[in-house]
Tab-separated table of C-alpha atoms in Angstrom:
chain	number	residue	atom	x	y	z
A	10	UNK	CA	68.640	-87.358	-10.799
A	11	UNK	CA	68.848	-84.017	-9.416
A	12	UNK	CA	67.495	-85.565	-5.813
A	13	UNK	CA	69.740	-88.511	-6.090
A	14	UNK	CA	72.817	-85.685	-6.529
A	15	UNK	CA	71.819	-83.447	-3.638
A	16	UNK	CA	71.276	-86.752	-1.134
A	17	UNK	CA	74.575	-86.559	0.129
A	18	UNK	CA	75.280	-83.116	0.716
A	19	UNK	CA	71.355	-83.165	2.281
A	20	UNK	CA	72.503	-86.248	4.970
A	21	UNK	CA	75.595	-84.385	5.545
A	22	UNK	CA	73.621	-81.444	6.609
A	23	UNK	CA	71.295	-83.846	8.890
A	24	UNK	CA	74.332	-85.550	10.856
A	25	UNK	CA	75.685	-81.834	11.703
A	26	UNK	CA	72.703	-80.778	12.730
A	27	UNK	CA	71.620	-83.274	15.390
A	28	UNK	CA	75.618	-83.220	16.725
A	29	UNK	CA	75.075	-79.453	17.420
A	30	UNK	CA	71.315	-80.607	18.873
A	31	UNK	CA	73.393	-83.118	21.067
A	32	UNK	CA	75.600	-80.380	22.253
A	33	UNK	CA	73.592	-77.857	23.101
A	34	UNK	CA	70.920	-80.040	24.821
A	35	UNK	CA	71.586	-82.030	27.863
A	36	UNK	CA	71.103	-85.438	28.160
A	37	UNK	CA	67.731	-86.311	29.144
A	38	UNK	CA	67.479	-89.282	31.937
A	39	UNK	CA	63.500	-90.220	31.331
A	40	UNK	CA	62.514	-86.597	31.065
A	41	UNK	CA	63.952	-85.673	34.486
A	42	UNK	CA	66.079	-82.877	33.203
A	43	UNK	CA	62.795	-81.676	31.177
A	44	UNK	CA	60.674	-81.798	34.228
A	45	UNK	CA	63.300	-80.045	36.466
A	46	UNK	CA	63.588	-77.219	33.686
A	47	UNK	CA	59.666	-76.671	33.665
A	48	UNK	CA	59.744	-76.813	37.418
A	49	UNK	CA	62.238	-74.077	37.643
A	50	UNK	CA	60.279	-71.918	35.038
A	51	UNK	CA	57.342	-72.079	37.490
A	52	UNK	CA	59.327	-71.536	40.241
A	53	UNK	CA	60.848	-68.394	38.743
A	54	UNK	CA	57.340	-67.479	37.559
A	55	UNK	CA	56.072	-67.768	41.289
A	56	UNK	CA	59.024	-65.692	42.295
A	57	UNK	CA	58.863	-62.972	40.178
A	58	UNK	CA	54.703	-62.346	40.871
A	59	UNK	CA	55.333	-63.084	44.572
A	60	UNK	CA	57.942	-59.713	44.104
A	61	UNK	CA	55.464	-58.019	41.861
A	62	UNK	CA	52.892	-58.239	44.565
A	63	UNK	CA	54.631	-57.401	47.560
A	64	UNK	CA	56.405	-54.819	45.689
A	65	UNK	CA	53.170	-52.989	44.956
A	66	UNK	CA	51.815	-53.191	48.704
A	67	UNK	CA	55.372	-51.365	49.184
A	68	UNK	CA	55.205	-48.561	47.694
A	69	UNK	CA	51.062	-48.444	48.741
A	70	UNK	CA	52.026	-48.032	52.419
A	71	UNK	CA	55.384	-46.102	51.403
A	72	UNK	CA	54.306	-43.663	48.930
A	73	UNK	CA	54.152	-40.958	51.849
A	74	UNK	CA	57.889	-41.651	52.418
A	75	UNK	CA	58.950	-41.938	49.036
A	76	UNK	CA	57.926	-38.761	47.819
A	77	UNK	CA	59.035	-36.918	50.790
A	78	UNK	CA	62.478	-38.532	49.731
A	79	UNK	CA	61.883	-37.139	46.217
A	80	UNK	CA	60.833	-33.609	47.690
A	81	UNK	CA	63.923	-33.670	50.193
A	82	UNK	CA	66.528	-34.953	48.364
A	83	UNK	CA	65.931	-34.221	44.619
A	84	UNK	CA	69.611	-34.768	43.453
A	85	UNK	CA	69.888	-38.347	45.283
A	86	UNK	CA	66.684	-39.338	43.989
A	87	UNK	CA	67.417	-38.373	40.184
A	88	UNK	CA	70.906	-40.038	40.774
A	89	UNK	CA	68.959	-43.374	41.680
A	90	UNK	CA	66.646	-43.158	38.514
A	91	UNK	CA	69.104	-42.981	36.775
A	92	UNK	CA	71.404	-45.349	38.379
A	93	UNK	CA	69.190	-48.145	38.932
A	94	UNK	CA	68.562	-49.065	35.345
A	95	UNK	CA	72.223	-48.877	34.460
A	96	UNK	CA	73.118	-51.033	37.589
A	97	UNK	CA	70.292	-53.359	36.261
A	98	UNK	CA	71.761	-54.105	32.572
A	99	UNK	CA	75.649	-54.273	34.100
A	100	UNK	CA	74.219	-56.807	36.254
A	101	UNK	CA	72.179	-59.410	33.744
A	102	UNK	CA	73.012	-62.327	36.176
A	103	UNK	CA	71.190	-60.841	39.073
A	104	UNK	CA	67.190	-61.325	38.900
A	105	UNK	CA	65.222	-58.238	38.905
A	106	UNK	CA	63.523	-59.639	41.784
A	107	UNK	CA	66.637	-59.838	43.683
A	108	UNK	CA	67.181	-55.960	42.399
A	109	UNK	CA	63.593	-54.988	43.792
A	110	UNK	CA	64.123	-56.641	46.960
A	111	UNK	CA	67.230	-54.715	47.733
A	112	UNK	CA	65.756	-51.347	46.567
A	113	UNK	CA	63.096	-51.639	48.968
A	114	UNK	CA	65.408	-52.442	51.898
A	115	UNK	CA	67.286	-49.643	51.267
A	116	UNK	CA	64.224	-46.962	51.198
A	117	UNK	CA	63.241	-48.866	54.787
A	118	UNK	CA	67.102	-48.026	56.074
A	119	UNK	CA	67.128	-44.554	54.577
A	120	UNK	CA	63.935	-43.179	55.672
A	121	UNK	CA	62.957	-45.237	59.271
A	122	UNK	CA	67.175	-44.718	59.885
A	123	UNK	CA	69.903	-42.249	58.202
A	124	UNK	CA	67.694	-39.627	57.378
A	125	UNK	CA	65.599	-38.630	60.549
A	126	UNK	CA	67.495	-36.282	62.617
A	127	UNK	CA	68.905	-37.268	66.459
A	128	UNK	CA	65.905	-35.505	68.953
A	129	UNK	CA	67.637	-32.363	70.995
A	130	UNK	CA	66.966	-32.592	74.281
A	131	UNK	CA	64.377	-30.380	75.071
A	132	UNK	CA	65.180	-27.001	77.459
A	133	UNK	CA	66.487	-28.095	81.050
A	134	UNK	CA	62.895	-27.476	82.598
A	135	UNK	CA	59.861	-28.937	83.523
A	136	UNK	CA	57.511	-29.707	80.669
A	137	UNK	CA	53.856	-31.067	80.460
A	138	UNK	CA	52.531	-32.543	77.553
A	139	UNK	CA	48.949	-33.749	77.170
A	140	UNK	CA	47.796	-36.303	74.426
A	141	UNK	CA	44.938	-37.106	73.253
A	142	UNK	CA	43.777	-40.730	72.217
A	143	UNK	CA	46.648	-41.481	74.203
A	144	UNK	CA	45.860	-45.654	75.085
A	145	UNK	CA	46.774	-47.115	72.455
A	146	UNK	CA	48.230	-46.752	68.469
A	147	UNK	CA	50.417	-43.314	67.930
A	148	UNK	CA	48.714	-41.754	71.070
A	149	UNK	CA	50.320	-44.388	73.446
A	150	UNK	CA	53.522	-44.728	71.935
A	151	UNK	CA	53.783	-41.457	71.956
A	152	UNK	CA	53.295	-41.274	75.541
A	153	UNK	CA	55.325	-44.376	76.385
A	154	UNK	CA	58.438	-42.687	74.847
A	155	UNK	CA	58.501	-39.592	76.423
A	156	UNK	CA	58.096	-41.267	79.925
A	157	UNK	CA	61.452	-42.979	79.159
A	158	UNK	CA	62.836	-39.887	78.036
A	159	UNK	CA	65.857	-39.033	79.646
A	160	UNK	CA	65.497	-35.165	80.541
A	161	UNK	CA	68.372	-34.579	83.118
A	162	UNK	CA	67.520	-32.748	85.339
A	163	UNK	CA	63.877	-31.786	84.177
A	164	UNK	CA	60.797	-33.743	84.696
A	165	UNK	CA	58.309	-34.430	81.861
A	166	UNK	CA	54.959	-34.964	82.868
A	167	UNK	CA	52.515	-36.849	80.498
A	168	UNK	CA	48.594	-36.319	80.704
A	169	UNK	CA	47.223	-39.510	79.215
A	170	UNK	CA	43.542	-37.786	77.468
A	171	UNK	CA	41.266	-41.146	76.795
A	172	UNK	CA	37.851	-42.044	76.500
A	173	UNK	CA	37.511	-45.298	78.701
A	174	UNK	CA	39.167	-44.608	81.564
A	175	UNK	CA	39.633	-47.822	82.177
A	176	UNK	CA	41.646	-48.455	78.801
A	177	UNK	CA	43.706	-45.373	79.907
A	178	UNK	CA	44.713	-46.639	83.165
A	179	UNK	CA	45.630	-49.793	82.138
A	180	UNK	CA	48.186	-48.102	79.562
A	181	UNK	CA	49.354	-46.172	81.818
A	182	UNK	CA	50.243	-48.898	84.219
A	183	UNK	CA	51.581	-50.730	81.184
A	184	UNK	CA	53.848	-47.520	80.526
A	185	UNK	CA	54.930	-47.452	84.297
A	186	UNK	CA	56.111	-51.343	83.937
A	187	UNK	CA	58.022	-50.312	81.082
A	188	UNK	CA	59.881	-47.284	82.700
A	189	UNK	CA	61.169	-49.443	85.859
A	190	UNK	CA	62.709	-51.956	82.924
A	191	UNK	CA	64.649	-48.903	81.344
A	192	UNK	CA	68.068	-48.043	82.323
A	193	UNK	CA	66.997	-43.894	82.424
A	194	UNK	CA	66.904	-42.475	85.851
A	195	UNK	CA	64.024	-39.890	85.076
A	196	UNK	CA	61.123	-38.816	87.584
A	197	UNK	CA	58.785	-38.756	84.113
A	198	UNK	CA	55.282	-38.677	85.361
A	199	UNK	CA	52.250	-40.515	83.717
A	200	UNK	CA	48.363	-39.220	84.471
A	201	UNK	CA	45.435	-40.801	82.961
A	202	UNK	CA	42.515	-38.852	82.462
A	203	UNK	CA	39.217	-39.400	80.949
A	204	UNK	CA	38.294	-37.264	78.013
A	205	UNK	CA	35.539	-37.767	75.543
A	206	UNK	CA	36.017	-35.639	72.565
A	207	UNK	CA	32.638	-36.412	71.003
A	208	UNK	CA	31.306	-33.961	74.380
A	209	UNK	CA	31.961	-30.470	74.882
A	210	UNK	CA	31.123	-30.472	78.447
A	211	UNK	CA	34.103	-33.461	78.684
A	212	UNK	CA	36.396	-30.903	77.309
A	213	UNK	CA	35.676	-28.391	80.012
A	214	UNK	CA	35.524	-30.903	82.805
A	215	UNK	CA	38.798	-31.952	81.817
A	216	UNK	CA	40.973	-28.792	82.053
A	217	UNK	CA	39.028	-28.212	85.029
A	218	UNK	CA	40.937	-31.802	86.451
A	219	UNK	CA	44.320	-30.946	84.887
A	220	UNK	CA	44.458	-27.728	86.904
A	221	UNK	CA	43.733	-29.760	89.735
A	222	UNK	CA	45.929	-32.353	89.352
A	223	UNK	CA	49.277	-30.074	87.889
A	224	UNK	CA	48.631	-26.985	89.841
A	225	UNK	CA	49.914	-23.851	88.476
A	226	UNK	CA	51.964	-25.085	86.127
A	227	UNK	CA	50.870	-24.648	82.788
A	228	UNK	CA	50.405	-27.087	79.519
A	229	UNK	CA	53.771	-26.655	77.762
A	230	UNK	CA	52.532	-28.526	74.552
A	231	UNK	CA	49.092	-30.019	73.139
A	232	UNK	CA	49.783	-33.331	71.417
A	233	UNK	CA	46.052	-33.865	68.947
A	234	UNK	CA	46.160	-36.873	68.302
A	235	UNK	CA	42.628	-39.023	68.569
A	236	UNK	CA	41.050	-40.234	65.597
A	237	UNK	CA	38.708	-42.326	64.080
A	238	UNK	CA	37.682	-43.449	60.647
A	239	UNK	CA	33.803	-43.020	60.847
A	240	UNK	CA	31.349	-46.105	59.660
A	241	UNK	CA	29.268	-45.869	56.404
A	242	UNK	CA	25.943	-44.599	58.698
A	243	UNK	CA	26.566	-42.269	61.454
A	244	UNK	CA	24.143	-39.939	62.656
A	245	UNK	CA	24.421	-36.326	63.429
A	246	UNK	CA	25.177	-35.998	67.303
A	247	UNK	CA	23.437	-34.091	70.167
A	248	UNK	CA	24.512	-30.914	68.541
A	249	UNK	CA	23.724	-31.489	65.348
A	250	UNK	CA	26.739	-31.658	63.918
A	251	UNK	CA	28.604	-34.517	62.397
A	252	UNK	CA	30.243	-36.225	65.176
A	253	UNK	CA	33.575	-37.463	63.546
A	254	UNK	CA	34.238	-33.256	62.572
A	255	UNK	CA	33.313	-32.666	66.051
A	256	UNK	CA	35.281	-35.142	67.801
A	257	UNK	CA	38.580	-35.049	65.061
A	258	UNK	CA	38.407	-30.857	64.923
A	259	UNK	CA	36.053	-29.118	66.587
A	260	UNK	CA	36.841	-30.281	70.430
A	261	UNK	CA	40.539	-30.473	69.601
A	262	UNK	CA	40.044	-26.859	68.650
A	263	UNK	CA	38.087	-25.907	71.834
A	264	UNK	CA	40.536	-27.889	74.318
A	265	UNK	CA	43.588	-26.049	72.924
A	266	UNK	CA	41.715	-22.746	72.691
A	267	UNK	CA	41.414	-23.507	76.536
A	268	UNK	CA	44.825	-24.316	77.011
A	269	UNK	CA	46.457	-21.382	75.020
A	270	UNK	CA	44.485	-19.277	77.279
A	271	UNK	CA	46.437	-20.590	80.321
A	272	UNK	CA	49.794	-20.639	78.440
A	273	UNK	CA	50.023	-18.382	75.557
A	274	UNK	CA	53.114	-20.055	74.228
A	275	UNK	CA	51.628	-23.099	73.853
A	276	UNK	CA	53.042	-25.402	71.232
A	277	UNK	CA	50.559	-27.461	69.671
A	278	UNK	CA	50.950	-31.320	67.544
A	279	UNK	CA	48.430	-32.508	65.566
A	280	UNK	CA	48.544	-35.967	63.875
A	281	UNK	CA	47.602	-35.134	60.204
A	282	UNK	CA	47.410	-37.751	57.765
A	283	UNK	CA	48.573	-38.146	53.717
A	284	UNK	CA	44.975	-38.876	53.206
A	285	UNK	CA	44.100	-35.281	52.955
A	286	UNK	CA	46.168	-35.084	49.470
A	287	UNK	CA	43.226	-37.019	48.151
A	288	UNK	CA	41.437	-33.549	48.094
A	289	UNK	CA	43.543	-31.995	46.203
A	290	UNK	CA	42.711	-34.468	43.389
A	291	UNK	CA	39.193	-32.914	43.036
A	292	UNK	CA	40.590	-29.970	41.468
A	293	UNK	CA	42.353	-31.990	38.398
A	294	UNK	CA	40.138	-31.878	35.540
A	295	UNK	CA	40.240	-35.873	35.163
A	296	UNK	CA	40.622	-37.158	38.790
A	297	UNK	CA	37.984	-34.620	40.065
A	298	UNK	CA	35.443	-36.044	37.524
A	299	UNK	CA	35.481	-39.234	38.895
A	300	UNK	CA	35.168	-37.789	42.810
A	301	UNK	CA	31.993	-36.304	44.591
A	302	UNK	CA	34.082	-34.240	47.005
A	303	UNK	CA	34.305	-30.313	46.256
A	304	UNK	CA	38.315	-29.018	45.324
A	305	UNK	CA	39.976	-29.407	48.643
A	306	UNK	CA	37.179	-31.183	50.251
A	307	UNK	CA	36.223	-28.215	52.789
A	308	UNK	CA	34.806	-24.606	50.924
A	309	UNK	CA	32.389	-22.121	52.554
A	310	UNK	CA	29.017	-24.302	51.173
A	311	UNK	CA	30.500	-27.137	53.125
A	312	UNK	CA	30.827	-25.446	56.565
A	313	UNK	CA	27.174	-24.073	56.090
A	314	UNK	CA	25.795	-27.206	55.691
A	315	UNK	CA	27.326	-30.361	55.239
A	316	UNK	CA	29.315	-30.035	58.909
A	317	UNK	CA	25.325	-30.405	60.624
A	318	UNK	CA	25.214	-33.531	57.946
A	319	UNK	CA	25.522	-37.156	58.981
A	320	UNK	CA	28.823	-38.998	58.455
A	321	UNK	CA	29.689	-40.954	55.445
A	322	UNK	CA	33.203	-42.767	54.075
A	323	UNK	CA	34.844	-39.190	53.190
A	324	UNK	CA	34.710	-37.591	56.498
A	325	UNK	CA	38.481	-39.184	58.176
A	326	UNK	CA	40.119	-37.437	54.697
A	327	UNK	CA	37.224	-33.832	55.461
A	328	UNK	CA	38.359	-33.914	59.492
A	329	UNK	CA	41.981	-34.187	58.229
A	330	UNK	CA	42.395	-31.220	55.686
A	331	UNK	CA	40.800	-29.396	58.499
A	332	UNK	CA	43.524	-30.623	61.278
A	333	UNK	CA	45.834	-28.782	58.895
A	334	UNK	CA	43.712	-25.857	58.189
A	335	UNK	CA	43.448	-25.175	61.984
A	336	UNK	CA	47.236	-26.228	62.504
A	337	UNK	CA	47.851	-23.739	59.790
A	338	UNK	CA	46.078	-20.658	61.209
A	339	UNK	CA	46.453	-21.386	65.099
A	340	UNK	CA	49.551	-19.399	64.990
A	341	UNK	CA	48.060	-16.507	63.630
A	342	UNK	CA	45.443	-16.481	65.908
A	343	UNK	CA	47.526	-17.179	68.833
A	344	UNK	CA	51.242	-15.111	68.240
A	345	UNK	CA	53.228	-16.472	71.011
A	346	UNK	CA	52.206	-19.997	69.679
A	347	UNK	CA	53.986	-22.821	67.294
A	348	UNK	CA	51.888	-25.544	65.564
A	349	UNK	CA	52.730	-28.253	63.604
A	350	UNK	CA	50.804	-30.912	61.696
A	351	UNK	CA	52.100	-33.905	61.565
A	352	UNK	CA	51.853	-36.240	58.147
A	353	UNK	CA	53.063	-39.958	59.375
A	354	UNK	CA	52.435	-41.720	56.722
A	355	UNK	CA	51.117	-45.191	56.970
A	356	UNK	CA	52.066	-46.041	60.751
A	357	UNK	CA	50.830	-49.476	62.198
A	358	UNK	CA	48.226	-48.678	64.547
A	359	UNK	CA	44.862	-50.599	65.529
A	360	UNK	CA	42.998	-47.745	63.929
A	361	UNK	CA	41.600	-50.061	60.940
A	362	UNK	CA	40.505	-53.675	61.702
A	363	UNK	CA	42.826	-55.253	58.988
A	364	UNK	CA	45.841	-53.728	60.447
A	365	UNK	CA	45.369	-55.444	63.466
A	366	UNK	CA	46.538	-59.972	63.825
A	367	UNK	CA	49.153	-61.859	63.164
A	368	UNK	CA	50.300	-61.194	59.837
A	369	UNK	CA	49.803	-56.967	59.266
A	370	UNK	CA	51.187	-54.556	56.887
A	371	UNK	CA	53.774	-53.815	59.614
A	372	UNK	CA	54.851	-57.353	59.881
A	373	UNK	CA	55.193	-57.270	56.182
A	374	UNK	CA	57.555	-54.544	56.361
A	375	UNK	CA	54.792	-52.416	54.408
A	376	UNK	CA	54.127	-49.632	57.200
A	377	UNK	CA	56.317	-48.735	59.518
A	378	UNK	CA	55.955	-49.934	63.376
A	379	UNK	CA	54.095	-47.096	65.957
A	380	UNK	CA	57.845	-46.658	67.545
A	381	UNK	CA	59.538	-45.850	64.196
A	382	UNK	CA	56.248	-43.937	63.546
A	383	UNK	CA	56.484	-41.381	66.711
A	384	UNK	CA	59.921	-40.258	66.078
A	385	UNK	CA	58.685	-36.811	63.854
A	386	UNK	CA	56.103	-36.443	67.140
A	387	UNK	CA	58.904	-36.405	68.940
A	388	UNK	CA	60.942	-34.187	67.393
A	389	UNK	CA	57.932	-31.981	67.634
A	390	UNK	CA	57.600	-31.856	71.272
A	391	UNK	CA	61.052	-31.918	72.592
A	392	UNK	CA	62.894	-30.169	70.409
A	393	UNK	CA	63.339	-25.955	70.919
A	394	UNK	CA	62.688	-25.174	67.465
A	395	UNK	CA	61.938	-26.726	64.043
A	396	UNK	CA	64.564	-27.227	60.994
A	397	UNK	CA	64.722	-24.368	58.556
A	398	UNK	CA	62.186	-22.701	60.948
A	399	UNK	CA	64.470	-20.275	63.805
A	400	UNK	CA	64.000	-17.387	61.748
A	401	UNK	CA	60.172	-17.810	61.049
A	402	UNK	CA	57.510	-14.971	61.688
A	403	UNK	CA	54.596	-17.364	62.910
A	404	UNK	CA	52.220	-15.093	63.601
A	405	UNK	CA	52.319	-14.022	59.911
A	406	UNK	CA	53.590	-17.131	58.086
A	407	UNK	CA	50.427	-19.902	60.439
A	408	UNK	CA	51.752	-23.207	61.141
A	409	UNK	CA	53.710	-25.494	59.338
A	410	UNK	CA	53.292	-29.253	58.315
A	411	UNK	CA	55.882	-31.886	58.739
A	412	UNK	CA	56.520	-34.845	56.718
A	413	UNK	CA	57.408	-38.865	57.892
A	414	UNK	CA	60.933	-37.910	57.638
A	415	UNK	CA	60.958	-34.935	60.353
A	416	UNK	CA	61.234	-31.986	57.799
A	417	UNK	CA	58.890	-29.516	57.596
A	418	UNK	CA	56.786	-28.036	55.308
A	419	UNK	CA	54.582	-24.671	54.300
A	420	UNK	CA	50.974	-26.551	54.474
A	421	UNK	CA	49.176	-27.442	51.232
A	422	UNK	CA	52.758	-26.639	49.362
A	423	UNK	CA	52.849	-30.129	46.921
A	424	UNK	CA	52.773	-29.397	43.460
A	425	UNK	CA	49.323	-30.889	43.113
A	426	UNK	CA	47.747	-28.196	45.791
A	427	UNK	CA	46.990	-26.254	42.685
A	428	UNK	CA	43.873	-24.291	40.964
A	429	UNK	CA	40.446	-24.522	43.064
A	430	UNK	CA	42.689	-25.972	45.990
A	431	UNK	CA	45.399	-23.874	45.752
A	432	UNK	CA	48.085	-23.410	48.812
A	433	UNK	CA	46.367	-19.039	48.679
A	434	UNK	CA	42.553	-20.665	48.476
A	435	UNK	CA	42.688	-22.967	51.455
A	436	UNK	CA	44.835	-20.628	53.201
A	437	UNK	CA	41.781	-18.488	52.978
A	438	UNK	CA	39.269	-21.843	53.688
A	439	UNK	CA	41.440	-21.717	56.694
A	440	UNK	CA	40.255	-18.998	57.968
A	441	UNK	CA	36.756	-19.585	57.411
A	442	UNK	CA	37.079	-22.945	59.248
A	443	UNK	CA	38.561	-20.876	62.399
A	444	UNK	CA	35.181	-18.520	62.265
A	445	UNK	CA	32.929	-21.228	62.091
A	446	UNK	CA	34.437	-23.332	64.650
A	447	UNK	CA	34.606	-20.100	66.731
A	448	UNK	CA	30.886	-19.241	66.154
A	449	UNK	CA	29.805	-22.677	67.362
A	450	UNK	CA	32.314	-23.558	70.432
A	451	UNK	CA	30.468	-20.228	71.256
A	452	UNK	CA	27.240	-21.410	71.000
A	453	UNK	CA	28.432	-23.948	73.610
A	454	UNK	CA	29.827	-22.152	76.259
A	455	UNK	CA	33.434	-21.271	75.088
A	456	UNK	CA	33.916	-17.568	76.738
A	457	UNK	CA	37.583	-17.543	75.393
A	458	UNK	CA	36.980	-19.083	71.725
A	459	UNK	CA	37.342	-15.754	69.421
């Protein structure tokens, strides 16, 4: 009885609900509309991980720019934080892929555009600049640019330092090509040279040639630029010494001791690399535990004994830290100097296999392209003096580093340059790199090294 009272009201119920079912549902045609729903869930699945993906390869390659961002614009980049997760719930309609997309674009634009400064032409006279690995990746670029350089009335002339002489040459005719295409009417000069910084007696022979070939006129700047990341099994060279520190520091230090011997106002570049924040690592507590390298990769132990050791994976990130220790101290050494080591970033050179082919991290839009690269080398070179930097005492303050985006930097200044690696420890590392290099270039025949 009770059942056969509540029947009504429990059909009534029934009949509402499937008319609100009917309503809210569309019409199905043969399960097409259910078909073209789960298709467009796996399509927005597909999306979003595609995003995901490419996002993280981003801000792999980008990190170097991003935090230089952080470091040189603090206020703007709080601003965003904040700004970018209101913008995202104002905006529910709008995909966070769509969001992510348009966030990276806009790092590209600021840092490879708006933020890098416009390059001051350089004094009206002559200048030379030599560069080393100069046929191909940053080196060449490098080179290529400054031949198209519009100086005015001055002439820059561009020594072209390469192992293969036949590699150089061929850049440099590729360079020449180039410069008749261009609407500049320099009289830029381009020399290829053979050097081979795994040999001392290279280094020698080759200032030997450059005063030949230039005359009396001095090397204005020193562009240090050839690199190499060394193979898992590489063993020590002629001299004993590992050959990727002896070709990445120790002959770049000899060849500019030579040259700031002819021109004590030598300015000298040196292509650093972010890599050489992974030393700084070994010092944290946690990170360091899981890492064999010592706190800041290079201490006095290491330039007793591990320099005369054969290569293994860690030496690129050991010959960088010591690009900026010598950068660092060169102007202390040499008073009338200026040095300045360079941190590109990830720049899209041939320098690993993988970033060489069709589809690269610089076709991605991951790293930037060699020409966007150059632009802080540039700067470098050409310009008369350094941002922040007219009023600077080099000979007391060393060197200074300089970031993707053309600012510069005290070296080893990041936050995480801290306890066993701290900015005052390798400052002092620094200097026991420069007495070690000394006392071997010496052992080899350098009469000026001191």
């Amino acid at each position: 009885e009770v059942w056969e009272s509540q029947l009504p009201h429990i059909l009534h119920w029934m009949k509402r609900e499937d008319s609100m079912c009917k309503k809210t549902s569309p019409p199905s045609s043969n399960g097409k509309s259910s078909k073209k729903s789960s298709s467009s869930t796996v399509m927005g699945i597909i999306v979003n991980l595609a995003t995901a993906v490419y996002t993280v390869g981003f801000v792999n390659f980008r990190i170097v720019e991003i935090v230089s961002l952080i470091r040189g614009f603090p206020a703007q980049a709080l601003t965003t934080l904040v700004a970018l997760p209101v913008i995202s719930k104002a905006t529910t309609k709008l995909p966070w892929s769509l969001i992510a997309i348009l966030s990276m674009a806009a790092v590209v634009w600021i840092t490879d555009d708006y933020v890098l400064d416009p390059i001051i032409p350089s004094p009206q006279q002559d200048i030379v600049v030599v560069i080393t690995g100069a046929n191909s990746g940053v080196g060449f670029e490098t080179a290529k640019a400054l031949a198209q350089y519009d100086a005015s009335s001055s002439t820059v002339t561009v020594v072209m330092a390469c192992r293969s002489v036949q590699k150089c040459q061929a850049a440099a005719e590729n360079i020449r090509n180039s410069q008749e295409t261009t609407t500049n009417n320099n009289n830029n000069v381009i020399i290829p040279m053979q050097l081979d910084l795994a040999s001392f007696d290279s280094v020698y022979q080759f200032v030997d040639s450059i005063q030949e070939t230039i005359g009396d006129r001095p090397v204005n700047v020193l562009f240090n630029n050839a690199g190499y990341v060394p193979g898992k099994v590489e063993t020590a060279n002629a001299y004993g010494l590992d050959p990727s520190f002896t070709t990445m520091h120790l002959s770049h230090h000899l060849l500019a001791e030579l040259l700031v011997e002819q021109n004590p106002r030598l300015r000298l570049v040196t292509t650093s690399s972010a890599t050489h924040h992974i030393c700084a690592a070994t010092a944290w507590p946690i990170l360091g535990f899981f890492m064999t390298n010592r706190p800041g990769c290079i201490d006095s132990d290491y330039l007793a004994k591990n320099i005369y050791s054969a290569v293994n994976e860690d030496k690129y990130i050991v010959a960088k830290v010591a690009n900026v220790l010598h950068a660092s101290e060169f102007s202390i050494q040499h008073t009338e100097s200026i040095s300045v080591a360079i941190d590109l970033g990830w720049v899209g050179t041939s320098i690993q296999p993988w970033m060489s082919g069709k589809v690269t991290p610089t076709s991605l839009g991951w790293m930037r392209s060699a020409s966007i690269g150059i632009y802080p080398m540039l700067q470098a070179i050409l310009q008369p003096s350094f941002d922040q930097q007219e009023q600077r005492n080099w000979s007391q303050q060393g060197g200074v580093t300089m970031d993707p985006l053309g600012k510069t930097n005290e070296p080893f200044s990041f936050p995480w340059w801290s306890g066993d690696a701290s900015p005052e420890k390798m400052k002092q590392v620094g200097k026991e790199l420069w007495t070690t290099s000394t006392e071997i270039l010496q052992k080899h025949g350098c009469t000026v090294c001191q």
